[in-house]
């Protein structure tokens, strides 16, 4: 059992042992103590090391990348991720990434929060407490959480109307989001905007007109470049919007002026009820930027999204100009709450994605299998998240609607108060900035 | 299509520089201005026919074009966040030379030439405004703004309200609006009623040089989306520039009308180029003993209806004059509001509108001349209202 001193060989041997003896699939490297096989080389070695530490009482040099944490979890683990298809790029994002326990728990909690928040919105909509438009993003959690993980809070993000997840990852609370959906004064836009018009610091909505947000995003990127602060703007649109003319106008100007804009196509295979094959002459959305380099990313794998985002952000920050990412993802709900979502796709397809590619399940399995967390611990997080959502929903249902007197508020910014006409000439509302 | 529209969109240097192939009805430049113009014989005769609007002799004369240029220059200098983008605004010095000299002074970062992509660059301008810059987005004419109208209305005008007061959009959209000379239907539409319809926007319509400078400066300093409807035929018209207008802090408040001429018998309300026609009509009528009070609206939204009401309560008669189409126009709005307010009881006759003809603008000169309000049409309407 004399281990080789060279780390690469050590790793290779361990991998071989793990695969053949313990049956761990290639690429998954379990950390200390997670393998149940009593004959596992690694487990035995570590156990002996731990025993000898206790006996000797001497400070032990920690083994390469594996520390003994409380409750015996690993501090981090390395995972292999899918290679991205590239367009006009020599190299892409790395194919392995390190996930720390702390980050993993954070991502899990965030994705679970988005999931449960969207399901709660579904429930509230069916109870008619939410009205109008409601476009849910359950299934696409890896996109909003993964993108956020790859950028800084000082970077900027703009998206279209399937925006609740991004509103949360950009910093607003579930309370404010649900209260905006229910149209109450505690909503993030004071009930004035609703589902599609939520704003936060460095988050520009929530935009209702398909495709209009893309030139806006290029403009925000122009401001980033103008201000010289090394910030980037993530400009999202869907596979349906990808055929809008103004997007190509934005591509042209962004490339011409080398704007630090990351164009991101969230391809969930359907633009409302129209599948990508029926809408686009070319469904290689990552290539549609033509002269703009692009990459196609597995949008159901949060680590893949994170790495790709880091790569794209670094590209933009280096002053090379815009870049395009296509995130291949899936939405479980229909286009909106008025669309059951099964007239243009089969229930079997939805079920297949749920069982094989669910982003939360994928992260959970990885974390449990590499001893970054236990099943119980993640269940605890589930319980906490449910409670948080429940409290938020309570608030969103109980909070009063905005006062009628404020109907005319916020027409203009920074102006003295003036009068706004109501439904007839005798009804006047005061308008305050 | 690209070639044709390119041709039409680039007026063959008929205003502000170089030679004109024909003698357009475009206004001649002031002879003593710093513009190097080759005046053709017909332009010279146009000069002699053209009246200069002045109230006192021998003061500083500035064209509307130069006034806007000065206003933008001063604001670019004052605030680093201000920048100008649009087609041909930089190296070409502006399609109508309004931005002459600015690119040379401020460079590529602040004065940006865009490709022919109205929806795209208007959206980019709005996004830049959301992120804290203060863009001036020029449309070569407002006819082309229709390509981008979604960005102006849905992305700019409504955002402060939809966000519950979180996201202001400090942007100016400017450019020539309304009828020009011989440019036919697709290049002659007036958008005052269209933009004036929308809450969240401010819409200004200058007539004189003083208006132009004061309003562009106020528009740039305003934290809201402002649409400034200029007029191509007014760009070369010189006006007396009062002393206060020469100050770098000269601002005209948005939302305030100006009484250009005091009168007692009838109120005549107008905006943009027709204000000049109203003053001409007033001069003619004055000889017949009819004193018209001419009001220059200056702002379409928020409209200063109080000034109009106070005037109507004094004169008891109202005529509105505009270049745009009659149906759902600025005049229609003024009449509706007068009916709803205290001034209705002071009217001795129904309010009357003088507008553009209800047709797409024709090309032939005789047809075009009769598709916009002429001085004789205004005089006729005034006399009808006064029952003379």
Short mmCIF file of N, CA and C in Angstrom, two decimals, chain A residues 28-159:
data_model
loop_
_atom_site.label_atom_id
_atom_site.label_comp_id
_atom_site.label_asym_id
_atom_site.label_seq_id
_atom_site.Cartn_x
_atom_site.Cartn_y
_atom_site.Cartn_z
N UNK A 28 -16.38 10.74 -10.95
CA UNK A 28 -16.90 11.14 -9.64
C UNK A 28 -15.89 10.70 -8.60
N UNK A 29 -15.31 11.67 -7.95
CA UNK A 29 -14.29 11.28 -6.97
C UNK A 29 -14.81 11.51 -5.57
N UNK A 30 -15.18 10.47 -4.93
CA UNK A 30 -15.75 10.62 -3.59
C UNK A 30 -14.68 11.07 -2.62
N UNK A 31 -15.11 11.87 -1.71
CA UNK A 31 -14.15 12.32 -0.69
C UNK A 31 -14.09 11.31 0.44
N UNK A 32 -13.37 11.70 1.37
CA UNK A 32 -13.13 10.82 2.51
C UNK A 32 -14.41 10.24 3.12
N UNK A 33 -14.36 8.96 3.34
CA UNK A 33 -15.38 8.32 4.16
C UNK A 33 -16.71 8.05 3.50
N UNK A 34 -16.87 8.44 2.21
CA UNK A 34 -18.21 8.28 1.66
C UNK A 34 -18.41 6.91 1.05
N UNK A 35 -17.34 6.22 0.78
CA UNK A 35 -17.48 4.94 0.11
C UNK A 35 -17.81 3.86 1.14
N UNK A 36 -18.83 3.11 0.85
CA UNK A 36 -19.30 2.09 1.82
C UNK A 36 -18.49 0.80 1.74
N UNK A 37 -17.69 0.74 0.70
CA UNK A 37 -16.94 -0.51 0.52
C UNK A 37 -15.84 -0.60 1.57
N UNK A 38 -15.96 -1.59 2.48
CA UNK A 38 -14.97 -1.68 3.55
C UNK A 38 -13.56 -1.95 3.05
N UNK A 39 -13.49 -2.44 1.81
CA UNK A 39 -12.17 -2.68 1.27
C UNK A 39 -11.66 -1.51 0.46
N UNK A 40 -12.38 -0.41 0.46
CA UNK A 40 -11.98 0.75 -0.33
C UNK A 40 -10.65 1.25 0.15
N UNK A 41 -9.73 1.30 -0.79
CA UNK A 41 -8.36 1.70 -0.53
C UNK A 41 -8.31 3.01 0.21
N UNK A 42 -9.08 3.92 -0.30
CA UNK A 42 -9.03 5.28 0.21
C UNK A 42 -9.57 5.35 1.63
N UNK A 43 -10.73 4.70 1.81
CA UNK A 43 -11.36 4.75 3.12
C UNK A 43 -10.44 4.17 4.18
N UNK A 44 -9.85 3.01 3.82
CA UNK A 44 -8.98 2.34 4.78
C UNK A 44 -7.79 3.21 5.13
N UNK A 45 -7.23 3.79 4.12
CA UNK A 45 -6.05 4.63 4.33
C UNK A 45 -6.37 5.79 5.23
N UNK A 46 -7.47 6.39 4.98
CA UNK A 46 -7.85 7.58 5.74
C UNK A 46 -8.18 7.22 7.19
N UNK A 47 -8.82 6.06 7.32
CA UNK A 47 -9.18 5.63 8.66
C UNK A 47 -7.94 5.41 9.50
N UNK A 48 -6.94 4.76 8.88
CA UNK A 48 -5.69 4.52 9.57
C UNK A 48 -5.02 5.84 9.92
N UNK A 49 -5.08 6.75 9.01
CA UNK A 49 -4.46 8.06 9.24
C UNK A 49 -5.14 8.77 10.40
N UNK A 50 -6.45 8.67 10.43
CA UNK A 50 -7.20 9.33 11.51
C UNK A 50 -6.86 8.71 12.86
N UNK A 51 -6.82 7.39 12.87
CA UNK A 51 -6.49 6.67 14.12
C UNK A 51 -5.10 7.06 14.61
N UNK A 52 -4.19 7.11 13.66
CA UNK A 52 -2.80 7.42 14.07
C UNK A 52 -2.70 8.85 14.57
N UNK A 53 -3.54 9.71 13.99
CA UNK A 53 -3.54 11.13 14.46
C UNK A 53 -4.00 11.21 15.90
N UNK A 54 -5.06 10.49 16.17
CA UNK A 54 -5.59 10.50 17.53
C UNK A 54 -4.55 9.97 18.51
N UNK A 55 -3.90 8.88 18.09
CA UNK A 55 -2.92 8.25 18.99
C UNK A 55 -1.69 9.13 19.17
N UNK A 56 -1.23 9.68 18.09
CA UNK A 56 0.03 10.44 18.19
C UNK A 56 -0.22 11.84 18.71
N UNK A 57 -1.40 12.36 18.48
CA UNK A 57 -1.69 13.71 18.95
C UNK A 57 -0.91 14.78 18.23
N UNK A 58 -0.10 14.36 17.26
CA UNK A 58 0.71 15.36 16.57
C UNK A 58 -0.10 16.03 15.46
N UNK A 59 0.29 17.23 15.14
CA UNK A 59 -0.38 17.93 14.03
C UNK A 59 -0.07 17.21 12.73
N UNK A 60 -1.08 16.92 12.01
CA UNK A 60 -0.90 16.13 10.78
C UNK A 60 -0.99 17.03 9.56
N UNK A 61 -0.12 16.78 8.61
CA UNK A 61 -0.24 17.54 7.37
C UNK A 61 -1.50 17.07 6.64
N UNK A 62 -2.38 17.97 6.31
CA UNK A 62 -3.63 17.52 5.67
C UNK A 62 -3.35 16.89 4.31
N UNK A 63 -4.09 15.87 4.03
CA UNK A 63 -3.93 15.19 2.74
C UNK A 63 -4.39 16.12 1.63
N UNK A 64 -3.94 15.82 0.45
CA UNK A 64 -4.21 16.69 -0.68
C UNK A 64 -5.71 16.95 -0.86
N UNK A 65 -6.16 18.16 -0.56
CA UNK A 65 -7.51 18.62 -0.84
C UNK A 65 -8.62 17.99 -0.01
N UNK A 66 -8.32 17.15 0.95
CA UNK A 66 -9.41 16.55 1.74
C UNK A 66 -9.13 16.81 3.21
N UNK A 67 -9.95 17.62 3.85
CA UNK A 67 -9.76 17.90 5.28
C UNK A 67 -10.88 17.24 6.07
N UNK A 68 -10.59 16.98 7.28
CA UNK A 68 -11.62 16.41 8.14
C UNK A 68 -12.46 17.54 8.69
N UNK A 69 -13.67 17.66 8.21
CA UNK A 69 -14.58 18.71 8.68
C UNK A 69 -15.51 18.11 9.73
N UNK A 70 -16.22 18.97 10.40
CA UNK A 70 -17.17 18.43 11.38
C UNK A 70 -18.22 17.63 10.65
N UNK A 71 -18.74 16.65 11.23
CA UNK A 71 -19.68 15.74 10.59
C UNK A 71 -19.06 15.05 9.38
N UNK A 72 -17.79 15.16 9.22
CA UNK A 72 -17.09 14.37 8.21
C UNK A 72 -17.47 14.67 6.78
N UNK A 73 -17.87 15.91 6.50
CA UNK A 73 -18.12 16.25 5.11
C UNK A 73 -16.83 16.72 4.44
N UNK A 74 -16.81 16.57 3.14
CA UNK A 74 -15.67 17.09 2.39
C UNK A 74 -15.83 18.60 2.25
N UNK A 75 -14.72 19.27 2.08
CA UNK A 75 -14.78 20.71 1.91
C UNK A 75 -15.13 21.09 0.47
N UNK A 76 -14.63 20.28 -0.43
CA UNK A 76 -14.96 20.53 -1.83
C UNK A 76 -14.76 19.25 -2.63
N UNK A 77 -15.18 19.30 -3.85
CA UNK A 77 -15.02 18.15 -4.74
C UNK A 77 -14.88 18.65 -6.17
N UNK A 78 -14.24 17.83 -6.96
CA UNK A 78 -14.05 18.18 -8.37
C UNK A 78 -15.02 17.39 -9.21
N UNK A 79 -15.63 18.07 -10.15
CA UNK A 79 -16.58 17.38 -11.04
C UNK A 79 -16.22 17.64 -12.48
N UNK A 80 -16.52 16.65 -13.29
CA UNK A 80 -16.38 16.86 -14.73
C UNK A 80 -17.69 17.42 -15.26
N UNK A 81 -17.57 18.34 -16.19
CA UNK A 81 -18.78 18.91 -16.79
C UNK A 81 -18.68 18.79 -18.30
N UNK A 82 -19.86 18.88 -18.91
CA UNK A 82 -19.94 18.68 -20.35
C UNK A 82 -19.14 19.75 -21.09
N UNK A 83 -18.48 19.31 -22.16
CA UNK A 83 -17.74 20.25 -22.99
C UNK A 83 -18.74 21.06 -23.81
N UNK A 84 -18.50 22.38 -23.92
CA UNK A 84 -19.42 23.24 -24.68
C UNK A 84 -19.08 23.21 -26.15
N UNK A 85 -20.12 23.21 -27.00
CA UNK A 85 -19.88 23.41 -28.43
C UNK A 85 -19.45 24.84 -28.64
N UNK A 86 -18.48 25.03 -29.52
CA UNK A 86 -17.92 26.37 -29.68
C UNK A 86 -18.14 26.92 -31.08
N UNK A 87 -18.29 28.22 -31.15
CA UNK A 87 -18.41 28.91 -32.44
C UNK A 87 -17.41 30.04 -32.45
N UNK A 88 -16.48 30.02 -33.40
CA UNK A 88 -15.45 31.07 -33.49
C UNK A 88 -14.66 31.23 -32.21
N UNK A 89 -14.45 30.14 -31.49
CA UNK A 89 -13.61 30.18 -30.30
C UNK A 89 -12.63 29.02 -30.38
N UNK A 90 -11.37 29.31 -30.05
CA UNK A 90 -10.37 28.24 -30.06
C UNK A 90 -10.54 27.35 -28.84
N UNK A 91 -10.78 28.01 -27.72
CA UNK A 91 -10.93 27.25 -26.48
C UNK A 91 -12.22 27.64 -25.80
N UNK A 92 -12.72 26.71 -25.00
CA UNK A 92 -13.95 26.99 -24.28
C UNK A 92 -13.72 26.96 -22.79
N UNK A 93 -14.80 26.91 -22.02
CA UNK A 93 -14.66 26.82 -20.57
C UNK A 93 -14.02 25.48 -20.18
N UNK A 94 -13.45 25.40 -18.99
CA UNK A 94 -12.84 24.14 -18.55
C UNK A 94 -13.87 23.02 -18.45
N UNK A 95 -13.41 21.77 -18.51
CA UNK A 95 -14.33 20.63 -18.43
C UNK A 95 -14.38 20.02 -17.04
N UNK A 96 -13.63 20.60 -16.13
CA UNK A 96 -13.80 20.19 -14.74
C UNK A 96 -13.94 21.45 -13.91
N UNK A 97 -14.58 21.29 -12.77
CA UNK A 97 -14.72 22.44 -11.89
C UNK A 97 -14.73 21.97 -10.45
N UNK A 98 -14.34 22.87 -9.56
CA UNK A 98 -14.35 22.52 -8.14
C UNK A 98 -15.57 23.17 -7.51
N UNK A 99 -16.31 22.36 -6.77
CA UNK A 99 -17.46 22.90 -6.05
C UNK A 99 -17.17 22.78 -4.56
N UNK A 100 -17.23 23.91 -3.86
CA UNK A 100 -17.04 23.83 -2.41
C UNK A 100 -18.37 23.47 -1.76
N UNK A 101 -18.28 22.96 -0.55
CA UNK A 101 -19.48 22.57 0.19
C UNK A 101 -20.36 23.79 0.40
N UNK A 102 -19.69 24.86 0.74
CA UNK A 102 -20.43 26.10 1.02
C UNK A 102 -21.21 26.58 -0.21
N UNK A 103 -20.52 26.60 -1.33
CA UNK A 103 -21.19 27.02 -2.56
C UNK A 103 -22.31 26.05 -2.92
N UNK A 104 -22.01 24.77 -2.77
CA UNK A 104 -23.01 23.77 -3.13
C UNK A 104 -24.29 23.95 -2.34
N UNK A 105 -24.13 24.18 -1.05
CA UNK A 105 -25.32 24.35 -0.22
C UNK A 105 -26.06 25.63 -0.61
N UNK A 106 -25.26 26.65 -0.93
CA UNK A 106 -25.87 27.92 -1.32
C UNK A 106 -26.69 27.75 -2.61
N UNK A 107 -26.06 27.09 -3.60
CA UNK A 107 -26.76 26.91 -4.88
C UNK A 107 -28.01 26.05 -4.68
N UNK A 108 -27.85 25.03 -3.87
CA UNK A 108 -29.00 24.15 -3.65
C UNK A 108 -30.15 24.93 -3.05
N UNK A 109 -29.83 25.71 -2.04
CA UNK A 109 -30.87 26.49 -1.37
C UNK A 109 -31.52 27.47 -2.34
N UNK A 110 -30.67 28.12 -3.13
CA UNK A 110 -31.22 29.12 -4.06
C UNK A 110 -32.13 28.45 -5.10
N UNK A 111 -31.66 27.33 -5.64
CA UNK A 111 -32.48 26.66 -6.68
C UNK A 111 -33.78 26.16 -6.08
N UNK A 112 -33.67 25.61 -4.91
CA UNK A 112 -34.88 25.10 -4.25
C UNK A 112 -35.84 26.24 -3.95
N UNK A 113 -35.30 27.39 -3.57
CA UNK A 113 -36.15 28.55 -3.28
C UNK A 113 -36.87 29.00 -4.54
N UNK A 114 -36.14 29.08 -5.63
CA UNK A 114 -36.77 29.48 -6.89
C UNK A 114 -37.85 28.47 -7.27
N UNK A 115 -37.52 27.18 -7.15
CA UNK A 115 -38.49 26.14 -7.51
C UNK A 115 -39.76 26.27 -6.70
N UNK A 116 -39.61 26.37 -5.39
CA UNK A 116 -40.79 26.40 -4.54
C UNK A 116 -41.56 27.71 -4.70
N UNK A 117 -40.81 28.78 -4.96
CA UNK A 117 -41.47 30.07 -5.17
C UNK A 117 -42.35 30.01 -6.42
N UNK A 118 -41.83 29.42 -7.46
CA UNK A 118 -42.61 29.31 -8.70
C UNK A 118 -43.83 28.41 -8.50
N UNK A 119 -43.65 27.32 -7.77
CA UNK A 119 -44.79 26.43 -7.54
C UNK A 119 -45.84 27.11 -6.66
N UNK A 120 -45.37 27.94 -5.74
CA UNK A 120 -46.32 28.68 -4.91
C UNK A 120 -47.08 29.68 -5.78
N UNK A 121 -46.36 30.32 -6.71
CA UNK A 121 -47.02 31.27 -7.61
C UNK A 121 -48.09 30.56 -8.44
N UNK A 122 -47.78 29.34 -8.87
CA UNK A 122 -48.76 28.52 -9.60
C UNK A 122 -50.02 28.34 -8.77
N UNK A 123 -49.79 27.99 -7.51
CA UNK A 123 -50.91 27.75 -6.59
C UNK A 123 -51.74 29.03 -6.41
N UNK A 124 -51.05 30.14 -6.14
CA UNK A 124 -51.75 31.40 -5.91
C UNK A 124 -52.51 31.84 -7.16
N UNK A 125 -51.95 31.55 -8.33
CA UNK A 125 -52.62 31.92 -9.57
C UNK A 125 -53.91 31.14 -9.72
N UNK A 126 -53.85 29.83 -9.41
CA UNK A 126 -55.06 29.00 -9.53
C UNK A 126 -56.12 29.40 -8.53
N UNK A 127 -55.65 30.02 -7.42
CA UNK A 127 -56.63 30.53 -6.44
C UNK A 127 -57.08 31.94 -6.80
N UNK A 128 -56.61 32.43 -7.95
CA UNK A 128 -56.96 33.76 -8.45
C UNK A 128 -56.46 34.89 -7.56
N UNK A 129 -55.43 34.58 -6.77
CA UNK A 129 -54.84 35.66 -5.97
C UNK A 129 -53.78 36.38 -6.79
N UNK A 130 -53.20 35.67 -7.76
CA UNK A 130 -52.35 36.31 -8.75
C UNK A 130 -53.16 36.35 -10.04
N UNK A 131 -53.11 37.48 -10.77
CA UNK A 131 -53.90 37.59 -12.00
C UNK A 131 -53.02 38.11 -13.14
N UNK A 132 -53.58 38.00 -14.34
CA UNK A 132 -52.88 38.52 -15.50
C UNK A 132 -51.84 37.53 -15.99
N UNK A 133 -50.65 38.03 -16.30
CA UNK A 133 -49.61 37.17 -16.81
C UNK A 133 -48.78 36.57 -15.69
N UNK A 134 -48.42 35.30 -15.86
CA UNK A 134 -47.54 34.67 -14.88
C UNK A 134 -46.73 33.61 -15.62
N UNK A 135 -45.48 33.91 -15.91
CA UNK A 135 -44.62 33.00 -16.67
C UNK A 135 -43.62 32.37 -15.72
N UNK A 136 -43.72 31.07 -15.52
CA UNK A 136 -42.91 30.40 -14.49
C UNK A 136 -41.68 29.73 -15.07
N UNK A 137 -40.63 29.67 -14.24
CA UNK A 137 -39.35 29.17 -14.75
C UNK A 137 -38.91 27.89 -14.06
N UNK A 138 -39.83 27.15 -13.46
CA UNK A 138 -39.38 25.91 -12.80
C UNK A 138 -38.86 24.94 -13.87
N UNK A 139 -37.71 24.40 -13.58
CA UNK A 139 -36.96 23.59 -14.56
C UNK A 139 -35.73 24.34 -15.02
N UNK A 140 -35.80 25.66 -14.97
CA UNK A 140 -34.70 26.49 -15.48
C UNK A 140 -33.85 27.10 -14.36
N UNK A 141 -33.95 26.51 -13.17
CA UNK A 141 -33.25 27.11 -12.02
C UNK A 141 -31.74 27.18 -12.21
N UNK A 142 -31.18 26.18 -12.91
CA UNK A 142 -29.72 26.19 -13.07
C UNK A 142 -29.26 27.41 -13.84
N UNK A 143 -30.14 27.94 -14.66
CA UNK A 143 -29.76 29.13 -15.44
C UNK A 143 -29.61 30.34 -14.54
N UNK A 144 -30.67 30.69 -13.82
CA UNK A 144 -30.56 31.93 -13.03
C UNK A 144 -29.53 31.80 -11.92
N UNK A 145 -29.49 30.65 -11.25
CA UNK A 145 -28.53 30.51 -10.16
C UNK A 145 -27.11 30.36 -10.71
N UNK A 146 -26.96 29.61 -11.77
CA UNK A 146 -25.63 29.42 -12.37
C UNK A 146 -25.04 30.70 -12.92
N UNK A 147 -25.88 31.52 -13.58
CA UNK A 147 -25.39 32.79 -14.13
C UNK A 147 -24.93 33.70 -13.00
N UNK A 148 -25.74 33.78 -11.95
CA UNK A 148 -25.39 34.64 -10.83
C UNK A 148 -24.07 34.19 -10.22
N UNK A 149 -23.86 32.88 -10.17
CA UNK A 149 -22.64 32.35 -9.58
C UNK A 149 -21.41 32.70 -10.40
N UNK A 150 -21.61 33.01 -11.66
CA UNK A 150 -20.46 33.29 -12.52
C UNK A 150 -20.11 34.77 -12.64
N UNK A 151 -20.92 35.64 -12.04
CA UNK A 151 -20.66 37.08 -12.17
C UNK A 151 -20.56 37.73 -10.80
N UNK A 152 -20.31 39.04 -10.79
CA UNK A 152 -20.27 39.81 -9.54
C UNK A 152 -21.57 40.55 -9.33
N UNK A 153 -21.89 40.89 -8.09
CA UNK A 153 -23.09 41.70 -7.86
C UNK A 153 -23.03 43.05 -8.59
N UNK A 154 -21.82 43.53 -8.89
CA UNK A 154 -21.70 44.81 -9.60
C UNK A 154 -21.90 44.68 -11.10
N UNK A 155 -22.01 43.46 -11.60
CA UNK A 155 -22.35 43.28 -13.00
C UNK A 155 -23.84 43.50 -13.17
N UNK A 156 -24.28 43.51 -14.44
CA UNK A 156 -25.65 43.88 -14.72
C UNK A 156 -26.37 42.74 -15.42
N UNK A 157 -27.68 42.69 -15.26
CA UNK A 157 -28.45 41.63 -15.90
C UNK A 157 -29.81 42.15 -16.34
N UNK A 158 -30.23 41.74 -17.54
CA UNK A 158 -31.57 42.10 -18.00
C UNK A 158 -32.16 40.88 -18.71
N UNK A 159 -33.44 40.68 -18.52
CA UNK A 159 -34.07 39.53 -19.15
C UNK A 159 -35.48 39.90 -19.61
#
